[in-house]
PDB file of C-alpha atoms (C1' of nucleotides) in Angstrom:
ATOM      1  CA  MET A 938     100.171  90.720 105.974  1.00 98.00           C
ATOM      2  CA  ARG A 939     101.339  92.204 109.207  1.00 98.00           C
ATOM      3  CA  ILE A 940      99.020  92.071 112.229  1.00 98.00           C
ATOM      4  CA  ALA A 941      99.538  93.491 115.770  1.00 98.00           C
ATOM      5  CA  THR A 942      98.020  93.889 119.034  1.00 98.00           C
ATOM      6  CA  TRP A 943      98.409  96.721 121.481  1.00 98.00           C
ATOM      7  CA  ASN A 944      96.841  97.628 124.811  1.00 98.00           C
ATOM      8  CA  VAL A 945      96.930 101.353 124.243  1.00 98.00           C
ATOM      9  CA  ASN A 946      95.605 102.449 127.659  1.00 98.00           C
ATOM     10  CA  SER A 947      93.271 105.113 126.251  1.00 98.00           C
ATOM     11  CA  ILE A 948      93.156 105.705 122.560  1.00 98.00           C
ATOM     12  CA  ARG A 949      92.345 109.470 122.993  1.00 98.00           C
ATOM     13  CA  SER A 950      95.592 110.167 124.979  1.00 96.00           C
ATOM     14  CA  ARG A 951      97.614 107.778 122.644  1.00 97.00           C
ATOM     15  CA  ILE A 952      96.289 108.548 119.265  1.00 98.00           C
ATOM     16  CA  ASP A 953      99.348 110.232 117.912  1.00 97.00           C
ATOM     17  CA  ARG A 954     101.770 107.436 119.197  1.00 97.00           C
ATOM     18  CA  VAL A 955      99.401 104.803 117.659  1.00 98.00           C
ATOM     19  CA  THR A 956      99.141 106.396 114.252  1.00 98.00           C
ATOM     20  CA  ASP A 957     102.751 107.190 114.162  1.00 97.00           C
ATOM     21  CA  TRP A 958     103.756 103.641 114.926  1.00 98.00           C
ATOM     22  CA  LEU A 959     101.209 102.107 112.534  1.00 98.00           C
ATOM     23  CA  GLN A 960     102.942 103.956 109.787  1.00 97.00           C
ATOM     24  CA  ARG A 961     106.364 103.403 110.843  1.00 97.00           C
ATOM     25  CA  ALA A 962     105.918  99.685 111.439  1.00 98.00           C
ATOM     26  CA  ASP A 963     103.739  99.208 108.351  1.00 98.00           C
ATOM     27  CA  VAL A 964     100.937  97.360 110.113  1.00 98.00           C
ATOM     28  CA  ASP A 965      98.058  96.183 108.120  1.00 98.00           C
ATOM     29  CA  VAL A 966      95.786  95.044 110.947  1.00 98.00           C
ATOM     30  CA  LEU A 967      95.871  96.468 114.604  1.00 98.00           C
ATOM     31  CA  ALA A 968      93.896  95.165 117.466  1.00 98.00           C
ATOM     32  CA  MET A 969      93.581  97.533 120.388  1.00 98.00           C
ATOM     33  CA  GLN A 970      92.546  97.003 123.931  1.00 98.00           C
ATOM     34  CA  GLU A 971      91.721  99.465 126.794  1.00 98.00           C
ATOM     35  CA  THR A 972      90.566 102.197 124.500  1.00 98.00           C
ATOM     36  CA  LYS A 973      88.804 103.704 127.357  1.00 97.00           C
ATOM     37  CA  CYS A 974      86.088 105.614 125.536  1.00 97.00           C
ATOM     38  CA  LYS A 975      82.694 105.182 124.235  1.00 97.00           C
ATOM     39  CA  ASP A 976      82.058 104.502 120.446  1.00 97.00           C
ATOM     40  CA  ASP A 977      81.290 108.117 119.651  1.00 96.00           C
ATOM     41  CA  GLN A 978      84.395 109.344 121.373  1.00 97.00           C
ATOM     42  CA  PHE A 979      86.777 107.121 119.340  1.00 98.00           C
ATOM     43  CA  PRO A 980      89.153 109.139 117.042  1.00 98.00           C
ATOM     44  CA  THR A 981      88.235 107.524 113.687  1.00 97.00           C
ATOM     45  CA  MET A 982      89.536 110.161 111.509  1.00 98.00           C
ATOM     46  CA  PRO A 983      93.331 109.865 112.126  1.00 98.00           C
ATOM     47  CA  PHE A 984      92.899 106.292 111.318  1.00 98.00           C
ATOM     48  CA  ALA A 985      90.868 106.979 108.259  1.00 98.00           C
ATOM     49  CA  ALA A 986      93.544 109.574 107.036  1.00 98.00           C
ATOM     50  CA  LEU A 987      96.042 106.705 106.806  1.00 98.00           C
ATOM     51  CA  GLY A 988      93.671 104.367 105.034  1.00 98.00           C
ATOM     52  CA  TYR A 989      92.399 102.340 107.923  1.00 98.00           C
ATOM     53  CA  GLU A 990      88.956 101.328 108.525  1.00 98.00           C
ATOM     54  CA  VAL A 991      88.105 100.999 112.351  1.00 98.00           C
ATOM     55  CA  VAL A 992      85.535  99.072 114.279  1.00 98.00           C
ATOM     56  CA  HIS A 993      85.252  99.735 118.008  1.00 98.00           C
ATOM     57  CA  THR A 994      83.177  98.703 120.828  1.00 97.00           C
ATOM     58  CA  GLY A 995      83.007 100.761 124.113  1.00 97.00           C
ATOM     59  CA  VAL A 996      80.138 101.888 126.288  1.00 94.00           C
ATOM     60  CA  SER A 997      82.147 103.635 129.073  1.00 94.00           C
ATOM     61  CA  GLN A 998      85.494 104.756 130.310  1.00 93.00           C
ATOM     62  CA  TRP A 999      86.471 101.197 131.160  1.00 93.00           C
ATOM     63  CA  ASN A1000      87.667  98.558 128.780  1.00 94.00           C
ATOM     64  CA  GLY A1001      86.955  99.245 125.103  1.00 97.00           C
ATOM     65  CA  VAL A1002      88.550  97.237 122.185  1.00 98.00           C
ATOM     66  CA  ALA A1003      88.934  98.099 118.612  1.00 98.00           C
ATOM     67  CA  ILE A1004      90.390  96.759 115.267  1.00 98.00           C
ATOM     68  CA  ALA A1005      92.019  99.013 112.631  1.00 98.00           C
ATOM     69  CA  SER A1006      92.591  97.460 109.171  1.00 98.00           C
ATOM     70  CA  ARG A1007      93.689  98.574 105.858  1.00 98.00           C
ATOM     71  CA  VAL A1008      92.926  95.236 104.178  1.00 98.00           C
ATOM     72  CA  GLY A1009      89.242  95.406 104.740  1.00 97.00           C
ATOM     73  CA  ILE A1010      86.822  94.656 107.744  1.00 98.00           C
ATOM     74  CA  ASP A1011      84.057  92.055 107.352  1.00 97.00           C
ATOM     75  CA  ASP A1012      81.671  90.096 109.576  1.00 98.00           C
ATOM     76  CA  VAL A1013      82.059  92.145 112.690  1.00 98.00           C
ATOM     77  CA  ALA A1014      81.105  90.555 116.041  1.00 97.00           C
ATOM     78  CA  VAL A1015      80.853  92.361 119.378  1.00 97.00           C
ATOM     79  CA  GLY A1016      81.493  89.769 122.069  1.00 96.00           C
ATOM     80  CA  PHE A1017      81.528  85.959 121.633  1.00 96.00           C
ATOM     81  CA  ASP A1018      78.880  83.441 122.066  1.00 92.00           C
ATOM     82  CA  GLY A1019      78.372  82.655 125.735  1.00 95.00           C
ATOM     83  CA  GLN A1020      80.669  85.550 126.959  1.00 97.00           C
ATOM     84  CA  PRO A1021      79.786  86.191 130.651  1.00 96.00           C
ATOM     85  CA  MET A1022      78.750  89.708 131.513  1.00 94.00           C
ATOM     86  CA  TRP A1023      80.022  91.474 134.657  1.00 94.00           C
ATOM     87  CA  ASP A1024      78.249  94.712 133.897  1.00 91.00           C
ATOM     88  CA  GLU A1025      77.171  96.804 130.881  1.00 86.00           C
ATOM     89  CA  ALA A1026      80.778  97.386 129.886  1.00 88.00           C
ATOM     90  CA  SER A1027      81.661  93.809 129.838  1.00 89.00           C
ATOM     91  CA  GLU A1028      81.003  93.151 126.138  1.00 86.00           C
ATOM     92  CA  ALA A1029      83.589  95.777 125.320  1.00 95.00           C
ATOM     93  CA  ARG A1030      86.171  93.179 125.939  1.00 98.00           C
ATOM     94  CA  ALA A1031      85.965  91.136 122.789  1.00 98.00           C
ATOM     95  CA  LEU A1032      85.629  92.254 119.234  1.00 98.00           C
ATOM     96  CA  GLY A1033      85.950  89.932 116.179  1.00 98.00           C
ATOM     97  CA  ALA A1034      86.426  90.972 112.482  1.00 98.00           C
ATOM     98  CA  THR A1035      87.476  89.349 109.250  1.00 98.00           C
ATOM     99  CA  CYS A1036      90.397  91.328 107.856  1.00 98.00           C
ATOM    100  CA  GLY A1037      92.105  90.283 104.668  1.00 97.00           C
ATOM    101  CA  GLY A1038      90.718  86.747 105.091  1.00 98.00           C
ATOM    102  CA  VAL A1039      91.905  86.377 108.548  1.00 98.00           C
ATOM    103  CA  ARG A1040      89.466  86.186 111.540  1.00 98.00           C
ATOM    104  CA  VAL A1041      90.996  88.534 114.239  1.00 98.00           C
ATOM    105  CA  TRP A1042      89.778  88.752 117.765  1.00 98.00           C
ATOM    106  CA  SER A1043      90.812  91.698 119.817  1.00 98.00           C
ATOM    107  CA  LEU A1044      90.441  90.375 123.509  1.00 98.00           C
ATOM    108  CA  TYR A1045      90.915  92.192 126.795  1.00 98.00           C
ATOM    109  CA  VAL A1046      90.692  89.442 129.272  1.00 98.00           C
ATOM    110  CA  PRO A1047      89.343  90.566 132.749  1.00 97.00           C
ATOM    111  CA  ASN A1048      92.092  91.453 135.174  1.00 97.00           C
ATOM    112  CA  GLY A1049      90.940  89.478 138.120  1.00 97.00           C
ATOM    113  CA  ARG A1050      92.126  92.060 140.694  1.00 96.00           C
ATOM    114  CA  THR A1051      92.929  89.698 143.512  1.00 96.00           C
ATOM    115  CA  VAL A1052      92.689  86.019 143.927  1.00 96.00           C
ATOM    116  CA  ASP A1053      89.886  86.342 146.636  1.00 95.00           C
ATOM    117  CA  SER A1054      87.856  88.807 144.564  1.00 96.00           C
ATOM    118  CA  PRO A1055      84.626  87.881 142.581  1.00 96.00           C
ATOM    119  CA  HIS A1056      86.496  89.318 139.612  1.00 96.00           C
ATOM    120  CA  TYR A1057      88.847  86.513 139.792  1.00 97.00           C
ATOM    121  CA  ASP A1058      86.116  84.080 139.392  1.00 97.00           C
ATOM    122  CA  TYR A1059      84.710  86.105 136.538  1.00 97.00           C
ATOM    123  CA  LYS A1060      88.010  86.099 134.808  1.00 98.00           C
ATOM    124  CA  LEU A1061      88.128  82.146 134.949  1.00 98.00           C
ATOM    125  CA  GLU A1062      84.531  81.837 133.658  1.00 98.00           C
ATOM    126  CA  TRP A1063      85.386  84.248 130.893  1.00 98.00           C
ATOM    127  CA  LEU A1064      88.342  82.226 129.718  1.00 98.00           C
ATOM    128  CA  ALA A1065      86.317  79.018 129.985  1.00 98.00           C
ATOM    129  CA  ALA A1066      83.714  80.537 127.791  1.00 98.00           C
ATOM    130  CA  LEU A1067      86.266  81.624 125.324  1.00 98.00           C
ATOM    131  CA  ASP A1068      87.813  78.247 125.126  1.00 98.00           C
ATOM    132  CA  ARG A1069      84.475  76.541 124.569  1.00 98.00           C
ATOM    133  CA  THR A1070      83.379  79.118 121.864  1.00 98.00           C
ATOM    134  CA  ALA A1071      86.834  79.114 120.044  1.00 98.00           C
ATOM    135  CA  SER A1072      87.095  75.268 120.181  1.00 98.00           C
ATOM    136  CA  GLY A1073      83.747  75.231 118.422  1.00 98.00           C
ATOM    137  CA  TRP A1074      84.855  77.299 115.618  1.00 98.00           C
ATOM    138  CA  LEU A1075      87.735  74.883 114.897  1.00 98.00           C
ATOM    139  CA  ALA A1076      85.410  71.862 115.189  1.00 97.00           C
ATOM    140  CA  ASP A1077      83.227  73.494 112.546  1.00 96.00           C
ATOM    141  CA  ASP A1078      86.167  74.133 110.209  1.00 98.00           C
ATOM    142  CA  PRO A1079      89.726  73.243 111.268  1.00 98.00           C
ATOM    143  CA  GLU A1080      91.272  75.228 108.356  1.00 98.00           C
ATOM    144  CA  LEU A1081      90.082  78.597 109.504  1.00 98.00           C
ATOM    145  CA  PRO A1082      92.821  81.124 109.973  1.00 98.00           C
ATOM    146  CA  ILE A1083      91.938  82.628 113.414  1.00 98.00           C
ATOM    147  CA  ALA A1084      94.082  84.966 115.562  1.00 98.00           C
ATOM    148  CA  LEU A1085      93.206  85.419 119.242  1.00 98.00           C
ATOM    149  CA  VAL A1086      95.148  88.405 120.188  1.00 98.00           C
ATOM    150  CA  GLY A1087      95.226  90.917 123.065  1.00 98.00           C
ATOM    151  CA  ASP A1088      95.937  91.644 126.767  1.00 98.00           C
ATOM    152  CA  TRP A1089      95.336  88.131 128.366  1.00 98.00           C
ATOM    153  CA  ASN A1090      96.308  89.356 131.783  1.00 98.00           C
ATOM    154  CA  ILE A1091      97.900  86.026 132.448  1.00 98.00           C
ATOM    155  CA  ALA A1092     101.731  85.082 132.579  1.00 98.00           C
ATOM    156  CA  PRO A1093     101.625  81.602 131.470  1.00 98.00           C
ATOM    157  CA  ILE A1094     105.008  80.514 132.883  1.00 98.00           C
ATOM    158  CA  ASP A1095     107.267  81.664 135.621  1.00 97.00           C
ATOM    159  CA  GLU A1096     109.785  83.456 133.313  1.00 97.00           C
ATOM    160  CA  ASP A1097     107.010  85.685 132.077  1.00 98.00           C
ATOM    161  CA  VAL A1098     107.386  87.662 135.327  1.00 98.00           C
ATOM    162  CA  TRP A1099     110.416  89.521 136.457  1.00 97.00           C
ATOM    163  CA  ASP A1100     110.413  87.987 139.929  1.00 97.00           C
ATOM    164  CA  VAL A1101     108.185  85.121 140.795  1.00 96.00           C
ATOM    165  CA  GLU A1102     108.374  85.968 144.458  1.00 96.00           C
ATOM    166  CA  VAL A1103     106.923  89.261 143.955  1.00 95.00           C
ATOM    167  CA  PHE A1104     103.841  87.791 142.255  1.00 96.00           C
ATOM    168  CA  ALA A1105     103.598  84.784 144.700  1.00 93.00           C
ATOM    169  CA  HIS A1106     100.028  85.639 145.860  1.00 90.00           C
ATOM    170  CA  SER A1107      98.872  87.613 142.946  1.00 96.00           C
ATOM    171  CA  THR A1108      96.628  87.052 140.002  1.00 97.00           C
ATOM    172  CA  HIS A1109      98.100  86.532 136.483  1.00 98.00           C
ATOM    173  CA  VAL A1110     100.325  83.697 137.668  1.00 98.00           C
ATOM    174  CA  THR A1111      97.852  81.255 139.598  1.00 98.00           C
ATOM    175  CA  GLU A1112      97.573  77.700 138.320  1.00 98.00           C
ATOM    176  CA  ARG A1113      93.924  78.093 137.528  1.00 98.00           C
ATOM    177  CA  GLU A1114      94.605  81.075 135.175  1.00 98.00           C
ATOM    178  CA  ARG A1115      97.564  79.155 133.586  1.00 98.00           C
ATOM    179  CA  SER A1116      95.546  76.072 133.169  1.00 98.00           C
ATOM    180  CA  ALA A1117      92.803  78.104 131.432  1.00 98.00           C
ATOM    181  CA  PHE A1118      95.274  79.627 129.079  1.00 98.00           C
ATOM    182  CA  ARG A1119      96.971  76.195 128.354  1.00 98.00           C
ATOM    183  CA  ALA A1120      93.498  74.887 127.437  1.00 98.00           C
ATOM    184  CA  ILE A1121      93.171  77.541 124.695  1.00 98.00           C
ATOM    185  CA  GLU A1122      96.755  76.999 123.729  1.00 98.00           C
ATOM    186  CA  SER A1123      96.144  73.286 123.136  1.00 98.00           C
ATOM    187  CA  ARG A1124      94.340  74.418 120.028  1.00 98.00           C
ATOM    188  CA  PHE A1125      95.698  77.823 119.310  1.00 98.00           C
ATOM    189  CA  ALA A1126      99.518  78.149 119.388  1.00 98.00           C
ATOM    190  CA  ASP A1127     101.458  81.037 120.761  1.00 98.00           C
ATOM    191  CA  VAL A1128     103.062  82.236 117.487  1.00 98.00           C
ATOM    192  CA  VAL A1129     105.202  84.905 119.165  1.00 98.00           C
ATOM    193  CA  ARG A1130     107.244  83.027 121.812  1.00 98.00           C
ATOM    194  CA  PRO A1131     109.343  81.012 119.370  1.00 98.00           C
ATOM    195  CA  PHE A1132     110.662  84.265 117.814  1.00 98.00           C
ATOM    196  CA  THR A1133     111.022  86.151 121.034  1.00 98.00           C
ATOM    197  CA  PRO A1134     112.052  83.647 123.882  1.00 98.00           C
ATOM    198  CA  GLY A1135     112.512  84.571 127.392  1.00 94.00           C
ATOM    199  CA  PRO A1136     113.584  85.035 130.099  1.00 97.00           C
ATOM    200  CA  GLY A1137     113.485  88.831 130.283  1.00 97.00           C
ATOM    201  CA  THR A1138     111.148  89.200 127.257  1.00 98.00           C
ATOM    202  CA  TYR A1139     108.030  91.203 128.373  1.00 98.00           C
ATOM    203  CA  THR A1140     105.087  92.988 126.838  1.00 98.00           C
ATOM    204  CA  TYR A1141     104.045  95.136 129.927  1.00 98.00           C
ATOM    205  CA  TRP A1142     105.913  97.072 132.454  1.00 98.00           C
ATOM    206  CA  ASP A1143     104.069  98.891 135.379  1.00 97.00           C
ATOM    207  CA  TYR A1144     104.154 102.697 135.277  1.00 97.00           C
ATOM    208  CA  THR A1145     105.520 102.694 138.867  1.00 96.00           C
ATOM    209  CA  GLN A1146     108.726 101.936 140.528  1.00 95.00           C
ATOM    210  CA  LEU A1147     110.821 102.589 137.417  1.00 96.00           C
ATOM    211  CA  ARG A1148     109.768  99.087 136.194  1.00 97.00           C
ATOM    212  CA  PHE A1149     110.638  99.698 132.437  1.00 97.00           C
ATOM    213  CA  PRO A1150     114.227 101.163 132.843  1.00 96.00           C
ATOM    214  CA  LYS A1151     114.891  98.463 135.308  1.00 97.00           C
ATOM    215  CA  ARG A1152     113.637  95.873 132.864  1.00 97.00           C
ATOM    216  CA  GLN A1153     111.070  94.555 135.292  1.00 98.00           C
ATOM    217  CA  GLY A1154     108.033  93.574 133.394  1.00 98.00           C
ATOM    218  CA  MET A1155     105.476  90.733 132.468  1.00 98.00           C
ATOM    219  CA  ARG A1156     104.653  88.897 129.284  1.00 98.00           C
ATOM    220  CA  ILE A1157     100.915  89.031 129.299  1.00 98.00           C
ATOM    221  CA  ASP A1158      99.986  90.083 125.685  1.00 98.00           C
ATOM    222  CA  PHE A1159      99.765  87.082 123.166  1.00 98.00           C
ATOM    223  CA  VAL A1160      98.902  86.282 119.653  1.00 98.00           C
ATOM    224  CA  LEU A1161      97.387  82.723 119.607  1.00 98.00           C
ATOM    225  CA  GLY A1162      96.909  81.362 116.160  1.00 98.00           C
ATOM    226  CA  SER A1163      94.745  78.513 114.836  1.00 98.00           C
ATOM    227  CA  PRO A1164      96.704  75.750 113.061  1.00 98.00           C
ATOM    228  CA  ALA A1165      95.950  77.291 109.514  1.00 98.00           C
ATOM    229  CA  LEU A1166      97.136  80.752 110.866  1.00 98.00           C
ATOM    230  CA  ALA A1167     100.269  79.408 112.682  1.00 98.00           C
ATOM    231  CA  ALA A1168     101.344  77.811 109.514  1.00 98.00           C
ATOM    232  CA  ARG A1169     101.513  81.090 107.779  1.00 98.00           C
ATOM    233  CA  VAL A1170     103.641  82.984 110.407  1.00 98.00           C
ATOM    234  CA  THR A1171     106.996  83.993 109.153  1.00 98.00           C
ATOM    235  CA  HIS A1172     108.185  86.404 111.917  1.00 98.00           C
ATOM    236  CA  ALA A1173     107.068  87.919 115.085  1.00 98.00           C
ATOM    237  CA  GLU A1174     108.427  90.562 117.622  1.00 98.00           C
ATOM    238  CA  ILE A1175     107.583  92.779 120.535  1.00 98.00           C
ATOM    239  CA  ALA A1176     107.970  96.453 119.805  1.00 98.00           C
ATOM    240  CA  ARG A1177     109.635  97.234 123.008  1.00 98.00           C
ATOM    241  CA  ASP A1178     110.661 100.718 122.017  1.00 97.00           C
ATOM    242  CA  GLU A1179     107.090 101.876 121.902  1.00 98.00           C
ATOM    243  CA  ARG A1180     107.143 101.617 125.783  1.00 98.00           C
ATOM    244  CA  LYS A1181     109.922 104.227 125.925  1.00 97.00           C
ATOM    245  CA  PRO A1182     109.011 107.626 127.337  1.00 94.00           C
ATOM    246  CA  GLY A1183     108.898 110.518 124.727  1.00 89.00           C
ATOM    247  CA  LYS A1184     110.610 113.837 125.098  1.00 86.00           C
ATOM    248  CA  LYS A1185     109.831 115.893 128.227  1.00 82.00           C
ATOM    249  CA  GLY A1186     106.289 117.291 128.033  1.00 82.00           C
ATOM    250  CA  THR A1187     104.891 114.809 125.562  1.00 88.00           C
ATOM    251  CA  PRO A1188     102.274 112.426 126.553  1.00 90.00           C
ATOM    252  CA  ALA A1189     103.295 109.159 128.399  1.00 95.00           C
ATOM    253  CA  PRO A1190     103.537 105.912 126.409  1.00 97.00           C
ATOM    254  CA  SER A1191     101.074 102.997 127.187  1.00 98.00           C
ATOM    255  CA  ASP A1192     102.396 100.579 129.814  1.00 98.00           C
ATOM    256  CA  HIS A1193     102.200  97.963 127.207  1.00 98.00           C
ATOM    257  CA  ALA A1194     104.330  97.447 124.127  1.00 98.00           C
ATOM    258  CA  PRO A1195     102.743  96.267 120.714  1.00 98.00           C
ATOM    259  CA  VAL A1196     103.116  92.637 119.678  1.00 98.00           C
ATOM    260  CA  VAL A1197     103.616  92.082 115.832  1.00 98.00           C
ATOM    261  CA  VAL A1198     103.244  89.059 113.664  1.00 98.00           C
ATOM    262  CA  ASP A1199     103.858  88.634 110.008  1.00 98.00           C
ATOM    263  CA  LEU A1200     101.915  86.200 107.913  1.00 98.00           C
ATOM    264  CA  ASP A1201     102.799  85.023 104.324  1.00 95.00           C
TER     265      ASP A1201
ATOM    266  C1'  DA B1169     109.861 112.325 152.736  1.00 54.08           C
ATOM    267  C1'  DT B1170     104.931 106.982 154.268  1.00 54.08           C
ATOM    268  C1'  DG B1171     105.373 108.895 148.280  1.00 54.08           C
ATOM    269  C1'  DG B1172     106.670 106.467 143.827  1.00 54.08           C
ATOM    270  C1'  DT B1173     102.564 106.389 137.453  1.00 54.08           C
ATOM    271  C1'  DG B1174      98.815 107.195 134.549  1.00 54.08           C
ATOM    272  C1'  DG B1175      93.983 107.503 132.615  1.00 54.08           C
ATOM    273  C1'  DA B1176      89.201 107.908 133.464  1.00 54.08           C
ATOM    274  C1'  DG B1177      86.721 112.565 135.091  1.00 54.08           C
ATOM    275  C1'  DT B1178      86.563 115.806 139.104  1.00 54.08           C
ATOM    276  C1'  DA B1179      85.939 112.133 143.815  1.00 54.08           C
ATOM    277  C1'  DT B1180      88.024 108.346 143.693  1.00 54.08           C
ATOM    278  C1'  DC B1181      88.517 103.910 141.229  1.00 54.08           C
ATOM    279  C1'  DC B1182      91.210 100.992 138.269  1.00 54.08           C
ATOM    280  C1'  DA B1183      95.223  98.915 136.170  1.00 54.08           C
TER     281       DA B1183
END
DNA sequence: ATGGTGGAGTATCCA
């Protein structure tokens, strides 16, 4: 089974790119973030035409997460236990579904904006709540195959940003964020990094300043697997080519590339 | 040249 995560930066403007790639890459389960639409605006039909069932949560133009699966969708959960709420759109940052026997969580971790912003504190609270809840799942049953996937808005180690000096006083690289990530990583392993080590291996490139052609990016999208899931991983990759601009006059790519994991 | 990209939705806000 092939699972993937992709911050699509608006599913309505990216629908053709996403469905084209789904077919080309032969993906079974795709978790999406930043769909930037309400539930009734989500383009379900192009997915259905390819044999994918879709669940989505979104209540505004902000956030929005979805899961598309061609191996079934069961036990859907919008948000997780204890998830902190910032506003009415907050719950559209986490969506869980069991697909082909694997519990997949599509996560859009709060950005944090700046270190002195209340959004930064909210980000840390959100990560702590996720850690508590996800730890509880494994305490109940250590054998569960669980994938925590998405845009974590954290660069866990220095080589995950193209220039540490540029990010010196920014979110995504602070010790408190990295510590929160490591806490979750103590039970859920990054199953992608061993197959795509850095430095210079990124999942996101800012739209401005020619960051993509200059290969100046950040690794902030991750697939973290429970022990039972990690044991099944046979391959992983970052689909960097999906970040490339299309032909002149065609819609822009997302600023994130998809991350792909194969399970046996 | 004081910008530079892109998506939301139509004035800015956000990433």
